[in-house]
PDB file of C-alpha atoms and ligand atoms in Angstrom:
ATOM      1  CA  MET A   1      20.800 102.558 -24.368  1.00  0.00           C
ATOM      2  CA  THR A   2      23.219 101.769 -27.560  1.00  0.00           C
ATOM      3  CA  ASP A   3      25.106  98.403 -27.542  1.00  0.00           C
ATOM      4  CA  ASP A   4      28.293 100.481 -26.992  1.00  0.00           C
ATOM      5  CA  GLY A   5      26.853 102.438 -24.184  1.00  0.00           C
ATOM      6  CA  LEU A   6      25.486  99.339 -22.560  1.00  0.00           C
ATOM      7  CA  ASN A   7      28.772  97.471 -22.832  1.00  0.00           C
ATOM      8  CA  ARG A   8      30.774 100.608 -21.519  1.00  0.00           C
ATOM      9  CA  ASN A   9      28.491 100.773 -18.615  1.00  0.00           C
ATOM     10  CA  ILE A  10      28.650  96.965 -17.957  1.00  0.00           C
ATOM     11  CA  GLU A  11      32.680  97.365 -17.987  1.00  0.00           C
ATOM     12  CA  ARG A  12      32.384 100.377 -15.636  1.00  0.00           C
ATOM     13  CA  LEU A  13      30.162  98.546 -13.157  1.00  0.00           C
ATOM     14  CA  ALA A  14      32.422  95.419 -13.357  1.00  0.00           C
ATOM     15  CA  SER A  15      35.468  97.551 -12.555  1.00  0.00           C
ATOM     16  CA  LEU A  16      33.613  99.278  -9.588  1.00  0.00           C
ATOM     17  CA  ILE A  17      32.861  95.741  -8.232  1.00  0.00           C
ATOM     18  CA  ALA A  18      36.333  94.469  -8.847  1.00  0.00           C
ATOM     19  CA  GLY A  19      37.678  97.331  -6.716  1.00  0.00           C
ATOM     20  CA  ALA A  20      35.152  97.291  -4.046  1.00  0.00           C
ATOM     21  CA  SER A  21      35.312  95.444  -0.747  1.00  0.00           C
ATOM     22  CA  ARG A  22      31.784  95.874   0.873  1.00  0.00           C
ATOM     23  CA  ILE A  23      29.193  95.391  -1.764  1.00  0.00           C
ATOM     24  CA  VAL A  24      25.410  95.592  -1.083  1.00  0.00           C
ATOM     25  CA  VAL A  25      22.977  94.321  -3.729  1.00  0.00           C
ATOM     26  CA  PHE A  26      19.605  95.900  -3.076  1.00  0.00           C
ATOM     27  CA  THR A  27      16.701  94.134  -5.022  1.00  0.00           C
ATOM     28  CA  GLY A  28      13.108  94.679  -5.932  1.00  0.00           C
ATOM     29  CA  ALA A  29      10.374  92.975  -7.713  1.00  0.00           C
ATOM     30  CA  GLY A  30      12.126  93.599 -11.088  1.00  0.00           C
ATOM     31  CA  VAL A  31      14.775  91.047 -10.415  1.00  0.00           C
ATOM     32  CA  SER A  32      12.093  88.443 -10.325  1.00  0.00           C
ATOM     33  CA  THR A  33       9.959  89.180 -13.092  1.00  0.00           C
ATOM     34  CA  GLU A  34      11.929  86.910 -15.660  1.00  0.00           C
ATOM     35  CA  SER A  35      11.120  84.143 -12.960  1.00  0.00           C
ATOM     36  CA  GLY A  36       7.622  84.532 -13.884  1.00  0.00           C
ATOM     37  CA  ILE A  37       6.504  86.679 -10.868  1.00  0.00           C
ATOM     38  CA  PRO A  38       4.857  89.922 -11.884  1.00  0.00           C
ATOM     39  CA  ASP A  39       6.052  93.151 -10.153  1.00  0.00           C
ATOM     40  CA  PHE A  40       3.757  95.855  -8.876  1.00  0.00           C
ATOM     41  CA  ARG A  41       4.048  98.880 -11.285  1.00  0.00           C
ATOM     42  CA  SER A  42       5.036  97.583 -14.758  1.00  0.00           C
ATOM     43  CA  PRO A  43       2.241  97.186 -17.096  1.00  0.00           C
ATOM     44  CA  GLY A  44       0.520  93.812 -16.356  1.00  0.00           C
ATOM     45  CA  GLY A  45       1.960  94.079 -12.908  1.00  0.00           C
ATOM     46  CA  ILE A  46       0.065  93.317  -9.804  1.00  0.00           C
ATOM     47  CA  TRP A  47      -1.268  96.916  -9.358  1.00  0.00           C
ATOM     48  CA  SER A  48      -2.841  96.764 -12.640  1.00  0.00           C
ATOM     49  CA  ARG A  49      -4.832  93.742 -11.663  1.00  0.00           C
ATOM     50  CA  PHE A  50      -5.425  94.477  -7.855  1.00  0.00           C
ATOM     51  CA  ASP A  51      -6.070  97.576  -5.804  1.00  0.00           C
ATOM     52  CA  PRO A  52      -2.974  98.200  -3.423  1.00  0.00           C
ATOM     53  CA  GLU A  53      -5.680  99.030  -0.785  1.00  0.00           C
ATOM     54  CA  GLU A  54      -6.357  95.341  -0.645  1.00  0.00           C
ATOM     55  CA  PHE A  55      -3.002  94.757   0.871  1.00  0.00           C
ATOM     56  CA  THR A  56      -3.374  96.688   4.186  1.00  0.00           C
ATOM     57  CA  ILE A  57      -3.218  94.944   7.544  1.00  0.00           C
ATOM     58  CA  TYR A  58      -6.515  96.487   8.493  1.00  0.00           C
ATOM     59  CA  ARG A  59      -8.320  94.672   5.609  1.00  0.00           C
ATOM     60  CA  PHE A  60      -6.470  91.462   6.472  1.00  0.00           C
ATOM     61  CA  LEU A  61      -7.796  91.550   9.852  1.00  0.00           C
ATOM     62  CA  ALA A  62     -11.221  93.013   8.996  1.00  0.00           C
ATOM     63  CA  SER A  63     -13.037  89.856   7.997  1.00  0.00           C
ATOM     64  CA  PRO A  64     -12.522  86.269   6.811  1.00  0.00           C
ATOM     65  CA  GLU A  65     -13.626  87.390   3.330  1.00  0.00           C
ATOM     66  CA  THR A  66     -11.000  90.238   2.964  1.00  0.00           C
ATOM     67  CA  ARG A  67      -8.414  87.787   4.354  1.00  0.00           C
ATOM     68  CA  LEU A  68      -9.280  85.042   1.932  1.00  0.00           C
ATOM     69  CA  LYS A  69      -9.104  87.586  -0.987  1.00  0.00           C
ATOM     70  CA  GLN A  70      -5.486  88.564   0.198  1.00  0.00           C
ATOM     71  CA  TRP A  71      -4.437  84.895   0.517  1.00  0.00           C
ATOM     72  CA  LYS A  72      -5.651  83.976  -2.855  1.00  0.00           C
ATOM     73  CA  ILE A  73      -3.896  87.021  -4.518  1.00  0.00           C
ATOM     74  CA  LEU A  74      -0.610  86.223  -2.834  1.00  0.00           C
ATOM     75  CA  VAL A  75      -0.727  82.526  -3.445  1.00  0.00           C
ATOM     76  CA  GLU A  76      -1.967  82.785  -7.142  1.00  0.00           C
ATOM     77  CA  SER A  77       0.582  85.490  -8.005  1.00  0.00           C
ATOM     78  CA  GLY A  78       3.078  82.642  -8.588  1.00  0.00           C
ATOM     79  CA  LEU A  79       5.253  83.689  -5.726  1.00  0.00           C
ATOM     80  CA  ILE A  80       5.947  80.288  -4.363  1.00  0.00           C
ATOM     81  CA  VAL A  81       4.692  77.641  -6.886  1.00  0.00           C
ATOM     82  CA  ASN A  82       7.618  76.505  -8.849  1.00  0.00           C
ATOM     83  CA  ALA A  83       9.411  79.970  -9.381  1.00  0.00           C
ATOM     84  CA  ARG A  84      12.881  79.409 -10.061  1.00  0.00           C
ATOM     85  CA  PRO A  85      15.985  81.801  -9.756  1.00  0.00           C
ATOM     86  CA  ASN A  86      16.755  83.449 -13.115  1.00  0.00           C
ATOM     87  CA  GLY A  87      20.300  84.623 -14.355  1.00  0.00           C
ATOM     88  CA  ALA A  88      20.161  87.710 -12.085  1.00  0.00           C
ATOM     89  CA  HIS A  89      19.634  85.831  -8.755  1.00  0.00           C
ATOM     90  CA  LEU A  90      22.406  83.354  -9.946  1.00  0.00           C
ATOM     91  CA  ALA A  91      24.787  86.207 -10.851  1.00  0.00           C
ATOM     92  CA  VAL A  92      24.274  87.694  -7.404  1.00  0.00           C
ATOM     93  CA  ALA A  93      24.706  84.323  -5.743  1.00  0.00           C
ATOM     94  CA  GLU A  94      28.049  83.966  -7.741  1.00  0.00           C
ATOM     95  CA  LEU A  95      29.284  87.275  -6.665  1.00  0.00           C
ATOM     96  CA  GLU A  96      28.956  85.959  -2.962  1.00  0.00           C
ATOM     97  CA  LYS A  97      31.045  82.795  -4.111  1.00  0.00           C
ATOM     98  CA  LEU A  98      33.730  85.161  -5.567  1.00  0.00           C
ATOM     99  CA  GLY A  99      33.836  86.915  -2.131  1.00  0.00           C
ATOM    100  CA  LYS A 100      32.452  90.113  -3.532  1.00  0.00           C
ATOM    101  CA  LEU A 101      29.201  90.305  -1.689  1.00  0.00           C
ATOM    102  CA  ASP A 102      28.570  91.782   1.803  1.00  0.00           C
ATOM    103  CA  CYS A 103      24.761  91.173   1.650  1.00  0.00           C
ATOM    104  CA  VAL A 104      21.588  91.329  -0.236  1.00  0.00           C
ATOM    105  CA  ILE A 105      18.969  93.572   0.981  1.00  0.00           C
ATOM    106  CA  THR A 106      15.600  92.600  -0.719  1.00  0.00           C
ATOM    107  CA  GLN A 107      12.087  94.024  -0.950  1.00  0.00           C
ATOM    108  CA  ASN A 108      11.134  90.574  -2.485  1.00  0.00           C
ATOM    109  CA  ILE A 109       9.151  87.811  -0.595  1.00  0.00           C
ATOM    110  CA  ASP A 110       9.808  85.207  -3.061  1.00  0.00           C
ATOM    111  CA  ASN A 111      12.929  83.459  -1.434  1.00  0.00           C
ATOM    112  CA  LEU A 112      14.714  83.332  -4.898  1.00  0.00           C
ATOM    113  CA  HIS A 113      18.027  84.707  -3.616  1.00  0.00           C
ATOM    114  CA  GLN A 114      18.144  81.990  -1.090  1.00  0.00           C
ATOM    115  CA  LYS A 115      17.057  79.365  -3.755  1.00  0.00           C
ATOM    116  CA  ALA A 116      19.937  80.814  -6.033  1.00  0.00           C
ATOM    117  CA  GLY A 117      22.435  79.872  -3.448  1.00  0.00           C
ATOM    118  CA  ASN A 118      23.010  83.003  -1.361  1.00  0.00           C
ATOM    119  CA  ASP A 119      23.617  82.396   2.253  1.00  0.00           C
ATOM    120  CA  PRO A 120      20.316  83.134   4.083  1.00  0.00           C
ATOM    121  CA  GLY A 121      22.212  84.887   6.779  1.00  0.00           C
ATOM    122  CA  ARG A 122      23.385  87.558   4.268  1.00  0.00           C
ATOM    123  CA  VAL A 123      19.912  88.125   2.777  1.00  0.00           C
ATOM    124  CA  TYR A 124      17.865  90.884   4.567  1.00  0.00           C
ATOM    125  CA  GLU A 125      14.185  90.607   3.684  1.00  0.00           C
ATOM    126  CA  LEU A 126      12.618  94.030   4.425  1.00  0.00           C
ATOM    127  CA  HIS A 127       8.943  92.874   3.369  1.00  0.00           C
ATOM    128  CA  GLY A 128       8.964  89.435   4.940  1.00  0.00           C
ATOM    129  CA  THR A 129       8.620  86.211   2.977  1.00  0.00           C
ATOM    130  CA  MET A 130       5.933  83.893   1.494  1.00  0.00           C
ATOM    131  CA  SER A 131       8.067  81.054   2.405  1.00  0.00           C
ATOM    132  CA  HIS A 132       6.302  80.989   5.844  1.00  0.00           C
ATOM    133  CA  ALA A 133       2.899  81.721   7.501  1.00  0.00           C
ATOM    134  CA  ARG A 134       2.416  82.519  11.222  1.00  0.00           C
ATOM    135  CA  CYS A 135      -0.522  82.014  13.471  1.00  0.00           C
ATOM    136  CA  LEU A 136      -1.546  85.161  15.048  1.00  0.00           C
ATOM    137  CA  GLY A 137      -2.960  83.155  17.995  1.00  0.00           C
ATOM    138  CA  CYS A 138      -0.408  80.537  19.039  1.00  0.00           C
ATOM    139  CA  GLN A 139       2.399  82.217  17.075  1.00  0.00           C
ATOM    140  CA  ARG A 140       3.397  78.840  15.441  1.00  0.00           C
ATOM    141  CA  ARG A 141       5.370  79.304  12.024  1.00  0.00           C
ATOM    142  CA  TYR A 142       4.719  77.026   9.123  1.00  0.00           C
ATOM    143  CA  ALA A 143       6.534  76.356   6.053  1.00  0.00           C
ATOM    144  CA  MET A 144       4.189  77.619   3.326  1.00  0.00           C
ATOM    145  CA  ALA A 145       4.640  74.609   0.893  1.00  0.00           C
ATOM    146  CA  GLU A 146       3.651  72.174   3.847  1.00  0.00           C
ATOM    147  CA  LEU A 147       0.800  74.541   4.904  1.00  0.00           C
ATOM    148  CA  LEU A 148      -0.501  74.693   1.369  1.00  0.00           C
ATOM    149  CA  ASP A 149      -0.977  70.928   1.432  1.00  0.00           C
ATOM    150  CA  ARG A 150      -2.979  71.051   4.711  1.00  0.00           C
ATOM    151  CA  ILE A 151      -5.221  73.858   4.000  1.00  0.00           C
ATOM    152  CA  ARG A 152      -7.778  74.482   1.217  1.00  0.00           C
ATOM    153  CA  LEU A 153      -8.286  78.112   0.068  1.00  0.00           C
ATOM    154  CA  ASP A 154     -11.521  77.099  -1.722  1.00  0.00           C
ATOM    155  CA  GLU A 155     -13.092  76.349   1.769  1.00  0.00           C
ATOM    156  CA  GLY A 156     -12.325  79.783   3.345  1.00  0.00           C
ATOM    157  CA  ALA A 157      -9.650  82.002   4.881  1.00  0.00           C
ATOM    158  CA  PRO A 158      -6.955  79.581   6.433  1.00  0.00           C
ATOM    159  CA  LEU A 159      -7.008  78.753  10.077  1.00  0.00           C
ATOM    160  CA  CYS A 160      -3.989  77.528  12.176  1.00  0.00           C
ATOM    161  CA  PRO A 161      -4.306  73.540  12.122  1.00  0.00           C
ATOM    162  CA  GLU A 162      -3.316  73.572  15.791  1.00  0.00           C
ATOM    163  CA  CYS A 163      -5.499  76.473  17.495  1.00  0.00           C
ATOM    164  CA  ASP A 164      -7.825  77.579  14.728  1.00  0.00           C
ATOM    165  CA  GLY A 165      -6.237  80.990  15.112  1.00  0.00           C
ATOM    166  CA  ILE A 166      -5.897  83.622  12.157  1.00  0.00           C
ATOM    167  CA  LEU A 167      -3.126  82.356   9.812  1.00  0.00           C
ATOM    168  CA  LYS A 168      -0.992  85.292   8.153  1.00  0.00           C
ATOM    169  CA  PRO A 169       1.782  84.830   5.400  1.00  0.00           C
ATOM    170  CA  ASP A 170       5.032  86.119   6.936  1.00  0.00           C
ATOM    171  CA  VAL A 171       4.831  89.249   4.636  1.00  0.00           C
ATOM    172  CA  ILE A 172       4.632  92.792   5.606  1.00  0.00           C
ATOM    173  CA  PHE A 173       1.145  94.352   4.643  1.00  0.00           C
ATOM    174  CA  PHE A 174       0.760  98.125   4.220  1.00  0.00           C
ATOM    175  CA  GLY A 175       0.204  99.572   7.570  1.00  0.00           C
ATOM    176  CA  GLU A 176       2.729  97.206   9.428  1.00  0.00           C
ATOM    177  CA  GLN A 177       6.075  98.008  10.801  1.00  0.00           C
ATOM    178  CA  LEU A 178       8.834  96.559   8.947  1.00  0.00           C
ATOM    179  CA  PRO A 179      10.791  93.701  10.561  1.00  0.00           C
ATOM    180  CA  ALA A 180      13.073  95.728  13.070  1.00  0.00           C
ATOM    181  CA  GLU A 181      16.113  93.459  12.990  1.00  0.00           C
ATOM    182  CA  ALA A 182      16.124  93.194   9.085  1.00  0.00           C
ATOM    183  CA  LEU A 183      15.674  96.974   8.878  1.00  0.00           C
ATOM    184  CA  ARG A 184      18.503  97.676  11.313  1.00  0.00           C
ATOM    185  CA  HIS A 185      21.058  95.379   9.579  1.00  0.00           C
ATOM    186  CA  ALA A 186      20.013  96.753   6.181  1.00  0.00           C
ATOM    187  CA  VAL A 187      20.492 100.496   7.371  1.00  0.00           C
ATOM    188  CA  ASP A 188      23.901  99.539   8.863  1.00  0.00           C
ATOM    189  CA  HIS A 189      25.129  97.522   5.795  1.00  0.00           C
ATOM    190  CA  SER A 190      23.962 100.469   3.495  1.00  0.00           C
ATOM    191  CA  ARG A 191      25.844 102.864   5.523  1.00  0.00           C
ATOM    192  CA  ARG A 192      29.156 100.877   5.522  1.00  0.00           C
ATOM    193  CA  CYS A 193      29.337  99.592   1.966  1.00  0.00           C
ATOM    194  CA  ASP A 194      31.499 100.992  -0.475  1.00  0.00           C
ATOM    195  CA  LEU A 195      29.235 100.037  -3.448  1.00  0.00           C
ATOM    196  CA  LEU A 196      25.411  99.485  -3.470  1.00  0.00           C
ATOM    197  CA  ILE A 197      23.914  97.808  -6.686  1.00  0.00           C
ATOM    198  CA  VAL A 198      20.033  98.380  -7.157  1.00  0.00           C
ATOM    199  CA  VAL A 199      18.573  95.609  -9.220  1.00  0.00           C
ATOM    200  CA  GLY A 200      14.911  95.807 -10.423  1.00  0.00           C
ATOM    201  CA  SER A 201      13.372  98.288  -8.076  1.00  0.00           C
ATOM    202  CA  SER A 202      11.360 101.405  -8.874  1.00  0.00           C
ATOM    203  CA  LEU A 203      12.740 102.963  -5.582  1.00  0.00           C
ATOM    204  CA  VAL A 204       9.464 104.385  -4.721  1.00  0.00           C
ATOM    205  CA  VAL A 205       8.615 102.196  -1.591  1.00  0.00           C
ATOM    206  CA  TYR A 206       9.930 103.814   1.580  1.00  0.00           C
ATOM    207  CA  PRO A 207      11.767 103.074   3.869  1.00  0.00           C
ATOM    208  CA  ALA A 208      13.444 100.403   1.692  1.00  0.00           C
ATOM    209  CA  ALA A 209      14.225 102.928  -0.979  1.00  0.00           C
ATOM    210  CA  TYR A 210      16.346 105.081   1.497  1.00  0.00           C
ATOM    211  CA  MET A 211      19.080 102.184   1.228  1.00  0.00           C
ATOM    212  CA  PRO A 212      20.908 103.790  -1.835  1.00  0.00           C
ATOM    213  CA  VAL A 213      20.373 107.192  -0.239  1.00  0.00           C
ATOM    214  CA  TYR A 214      22.227 106.058   2.917  1.00  0.00           C
ATOM    215  CA  ALA A 215      24.906 104.480   0.841  1.00  0.00           C
ATOM    216  CA  LYS A 216      25.300 107.570  -1.236  1.00  0.00           C
ATOM    217  CA  GLU A 217      25.479 109.899   1.602  1.00  0.00           C
ATOM    218  CA  ALA A 218      28.097 107.648   3.291  1.00  0.00           C
ATOM    219  CA  GLY A 219      30.379 108.082   0.115  1.00  0.00           C
ATOM    220  CA  ALA A 220      29.590 104.772  -1.417  1.00  0.00           C
ATOM    221  CA  ALA A 221      29.136 104.476  -5.299  1.00  0.00           C
ATOM    222  CA  VAL A 222      25.747 103.564  -6.280  1.00  0.00           C
ATOM    223  CA  ALA A 223      24.799 101.604  -9.492  1.00  0.00           C
ATOM    224  CA  ILE A 224      21.278 100.813 -10.752  1.00  0.00           C
ATOM    225  CA  VAL A 225      20.227  97.934 -13.148  1.00  0.00           C
ATOM    226  CA  ASN A 226      16.609  98.413 -14.036  1.00  0.00           C
ATOM    227  CA  LEU A 227      14.406  98.284 -16.887  1.00  0.00           C
ATOM    228  CA  THR A 228      12.871 101.777 -16.524  1.00  0.00           C
ATOM    229  CA  VAL A 229      14.175 105.035 -15.346  1.00  0.00           C
ATOM    230  CA  THR A 230      14.031 105.655 -11.440  1.00  0.00           C
ATOM    231  CA  ASP A 231      14.107 109.028  -9.554  1.00  0.00           C
ATOM    232  CA  PHE A 232      17.627 108.019  -8.277  1.00  0.00           C
ATOM    233  CA  ASP A 233      19.194 107.776 -11.762  1.00  0.00           C
ATOM    234  CA  LEU A 234      20.669 111.206 -11.770  1.00  0.00           C
ATOM    235  CA  GLN A 235      22.466 110.656  -8.400  1.00  0.00           C
ATOM    236  CA  ALA A 236      23.731 107.188  -9.389  1.00  0.00           C
ATOM    237  CA  ASP A 237      27.473 106.563 -10.557  1.00  0.00           C
ATOM    238  CA  VAL A 238      26.404 103.936 -13.153  1.00  0.00           C
ATOM    239  CA  VAL A 239      22.912 103.365 -14.688  1.00  0.00           C
ATOM    240  CA  ILE A 240      22.097 100.340 -16.915  1.00  0.00           C
ATOM    241  CA  HIS A 241      18.704 100.170 -18.485  1.00  0.00           C
ATOM    242  CA  GLY A 242      17.977  96.614 -19.409  1.00  0.00           C
ATOM    243  CA  LYS A 243      16.659  93.177 -18.216  1.00  0.00           C
ATOM    244  CA  ALA A 244      18.347  92.084 -15.063  1.00  0.00           C
ATOM    245  CA  GLY A 245      18.242  88.435 -16.085  1.00  0.00           C
ATOM    246  CA  GLU A 246      20.394  89.412 -19.242  1.00  0.00           C
ATOM    247  CA  VAL A 247      22.516  92.285 -17.966  1.00  0.00           C
ATOM    248  CA  MET A 248      23.764  90.737 -14.458  1.00  0.00           C
ATOM    249  CA  PRO A 249      25.333  87.604 -16.030  1.00  0.00           C
ATOM    250  CA  LEU A 250      27.276  89.908 -18.444  1.00  0.00           C
ATOM    251  CA  ILE A 251      28.330  91.958 -15.481  1.00  0.00           C
ATOM    252  CA  LEU A 252      29.341  88.750 -13.640  1.00  0.00           C
ATOM    253  CA  GLU A 253      31.582  87.629 -16.471  1.00  0.00           C
ATOM    254  CA  ALA A 254      33.212  91.174 -16.855  1.00  0.00           C
ATOM    255  CA  VAL A 255      34.002  91.083 -13.145  1.00  0.00           C
ATOM    256  CA  LYS A 256      35.514  87.588 -13.450  1.00  0.00           C
ATOM    257  CA  ARG A 257      37.831  88.895 -16.369  1.00  0.00           C
ATOM    258  CA  ASN A 258      38.735  92.047 -14.129  1.00  0.00           C
ATOM    259  CA  LEU A 259      39.506  89.848 -11.192  1.00  0.00           C
ATOM    260  CA  ALA A 260      41.779  87.497 -13.392  1.00  0.00           C
ATOM    261  CA  ALA A 261      43.475  90.320 -14.986  1.00  0.00           C
ATOM    262  CA  ALA A 262      44.445  91.756 -11.544  1.00  0.00           C
ATOM    263  CA  VAL A 263      46.091  88.597 -10.587  1.00  0.00           C
ATOM    264  CA  GLY A 264      47.967  88.634 -13.961  1.00  0.00           C
ATOM    265  CA  ASN A 265      46.044  85.572 -15.203  1.00  0.00           C
ATOM    266  CA  PRO A 266      43.875  86.817 -18.230  1.00  0.00           C
ATOM    267  CA  ALA A 267      40.774  84.597 -18.550  1.00  0.00           C
TER     268      ALA A 267
HETATM  269  P1  NAD B   1       8.164  97.860  -8.347  1.00  0.00           P
HETATM  270  O1  NAD B   1       6.992  97.022  -8.986  1.00  0.00           O
HETATM  271  O2  NAD B   1       7.801  99.126  -7.837  1.00  0.00           O
HETATM  272  O3  NAD B   1       9.288  98.144  -9.389  1.00  0.00           O
HETATM  273  C1  NAD B   1       9.915  97.199 -10.150  1.00  0.00           C
HETATM  274  C2  NAD B   1      10.874  97.817 -11.134  1.00  0.00           C
HETATM  275  O4  NAD B   1      11.594  96.668 -11.717  1.00  0.00           O
HETATM  276  C3  NAD B   1      10.303  98.699 -12.062  1.00  0.00           C
HETATM  277  O5  NAD B   1      10.984  99.833 -12.266  1.00  0.00           O
HETATM  278  C4  NAD B   1      10.397  97.902 -13.440  1.00  0.00           C
HETATM  279  O6  NAD B   1      10.828  98.671 -14.479  1.00  0.00           O
HETATM  280  C5  NAD B   1      11.700  97.198 -13.206  1.00  0.00           C
HETATM  281  N1  NAD B   1      11.790  95.755 -13.841  1.00  0.00           N
HETATM  282  C6  NAD B   1      10.725  95.047 -14.217  1.00  0.00           C
HETATM  283  N2  NAD B   1      11.205  93.925 -14.886  1.00  0.00           N
HETATM  284  C7  NAD B   1      12.541  93.965 -14.929  1.00  0.00           C
HETATM  285  C8  NAD B   1      13.622  93.174 -15.278  1.00  0.00           C
HETATM  286  N3  NAD B   1      13.416  92.177 -16.025  1.00  0.00           N
HETATM  287  N4  NAD B   1      14.847  93.633 -15.150  1.00  0.00           N
HETATM  288  C9  NAD B   1      15.156  95.015 -14.511  1.00  0.00           C
HETATM  289  N5  NAD B   1      14.253  95.693 -14.044  1.00  0.00           N
HETATM  290  C10 NAD B   1      13.065  95.306 -14.199  1.00  0.00           C
HETATM  291  O7  NAD B   1       8.904  96.960  -7.158  1.00  0.00           O
HETATM  292  P2  NAD B   1       9.657  97.237  -6.000  1.00  0.00           P
HETATM  293  O8  NAD B   1      10.526  98.503  -6.192  1.00  0.00           O
HETATM  294  O9  NAD B   1      10.425  95.947  -5.455  1.00  0.00           O
HETATM  295  O10 NAD B   1       8.729  97.778  -4.896  1.00  0.00           O
HETATM  296  C11 NAD B   1       7.379  97.308  -4.635  1.00  0.00           C
HETATM  297  C12 NAD B   1       7.033  96.358  -3.655  1.00  0.00           C
HETATM  298  O11 NAD B   1       6.906  94.984  -4.562  1.00  0.00           O
HETATM  299  C13 NAD B   1       7.943  95.761  -2.654  1.00  0.00           C
HETATM  300  O12 NAD B   1       7.343  96.030  -1.590  1.00  0.00           O
HETATM  301  C14 NAD B   1       7.957  94.273  -2.946  1.00  0.00           C
HETATM  302  O13 NAD B   1       7.633  93.631  -1.634  1.00  0.00           O
HETATM  303  C15 NAD B   1       6.786  93.918  -3.704  1.00  0.00           C
HETATM  304  N6  NAD B   1       6.769  92.728  -4.551  1.00  0.00           N
HETATM  305  C16 NAD B   1       7.578  91.614  -4.471  1.00  0.00           C
HETATM  306  C17 NAD B   1       7.506  90.549  -5.548  1.00  0.00           C
HETATM  307  C18 NAD B   1       8.427  89.561  -5.228  1.00  0.00           C
HETATM  308  O14 NAD B   1       8.718  89.108  -4.027  1.00  0.00           O
HETATM  309  N7  NAD B   1       8.983  88.875  -6.481  1.00  0.00           N
HETATM  310  C19 NAD B   1       6.664  90.688  -6.590  1.00  0.00           C
HETATM  311  C20 NAD B   1       5.728  91.858  -6.661  1.00  0.00           C
HETATM  312  C21 NAD B   1       5.987  92.835  -5.645  1.00  0.00           C
END
């Protein structure tokens, strides 16, 4: 994308944002790569190092050895330790402060939208979260940071400190149902929005990837901010190929200029 093309698309998206009243931001792993968390499908991403087959619920339940392997991959992927929101997360949080955000629907499990300042009640996590773990026996829920102080992965698959049951990160493994409440809200908001902005998703993991489809079917505009081409690009109203952490703050600045101009108070 040329600089001119990029700037034009940033301005187009900013004016769509300024004119919209129910904006949904739909995010995937690409929004967090600049926070040091690899995505799944980019070169060097998680799938180039681990087999997706590892992340089935069947494997998780199969044996303490497979369970430990999954725990280690998730903990060592950098999802929890010290990951900080980047410019893209902060721009999305700022959209909420400007009154321009209905909700965030995320496939991510890294909690970075909440860390950036989005109201947790407006963040729908379709694939769960690494911020907590749950005991499959007594159902106790543990904050991951505190749990990791209490368990040692070099001693084997973690067990519930209270009942010795199987501890499972609160994320959705392949073969598991998506959390029903989060999915219901995500579908509702996608069908009722007037603008849905995809940020950092390859749009190949379903049912999450239906959200832009629902929005488009309901007559909303759809914008995509992603490093690489997606199958939905041709149907989108605006497509920006670039790094979310660089592009989203530029979009935010352009939105602020638009809003200021609309009240006759040029920034
Ligand atoms: P994906 O890996 O399939 O796609 C990521 C997309 O983001 C790619 O198209 C890539 O080109 C793009 N991208 C990478 N860096 C970018 C950047 N800096 N700016 C803009 N775009 C960038 O990820 P997905 O679509 O989210 O779906 C796969 C699954 O990955 C989801 O189920 C999610 O739960 C899981 N996941 C989450 C995390 C996380 O929580 N941070 C990390 C890895 C995987």
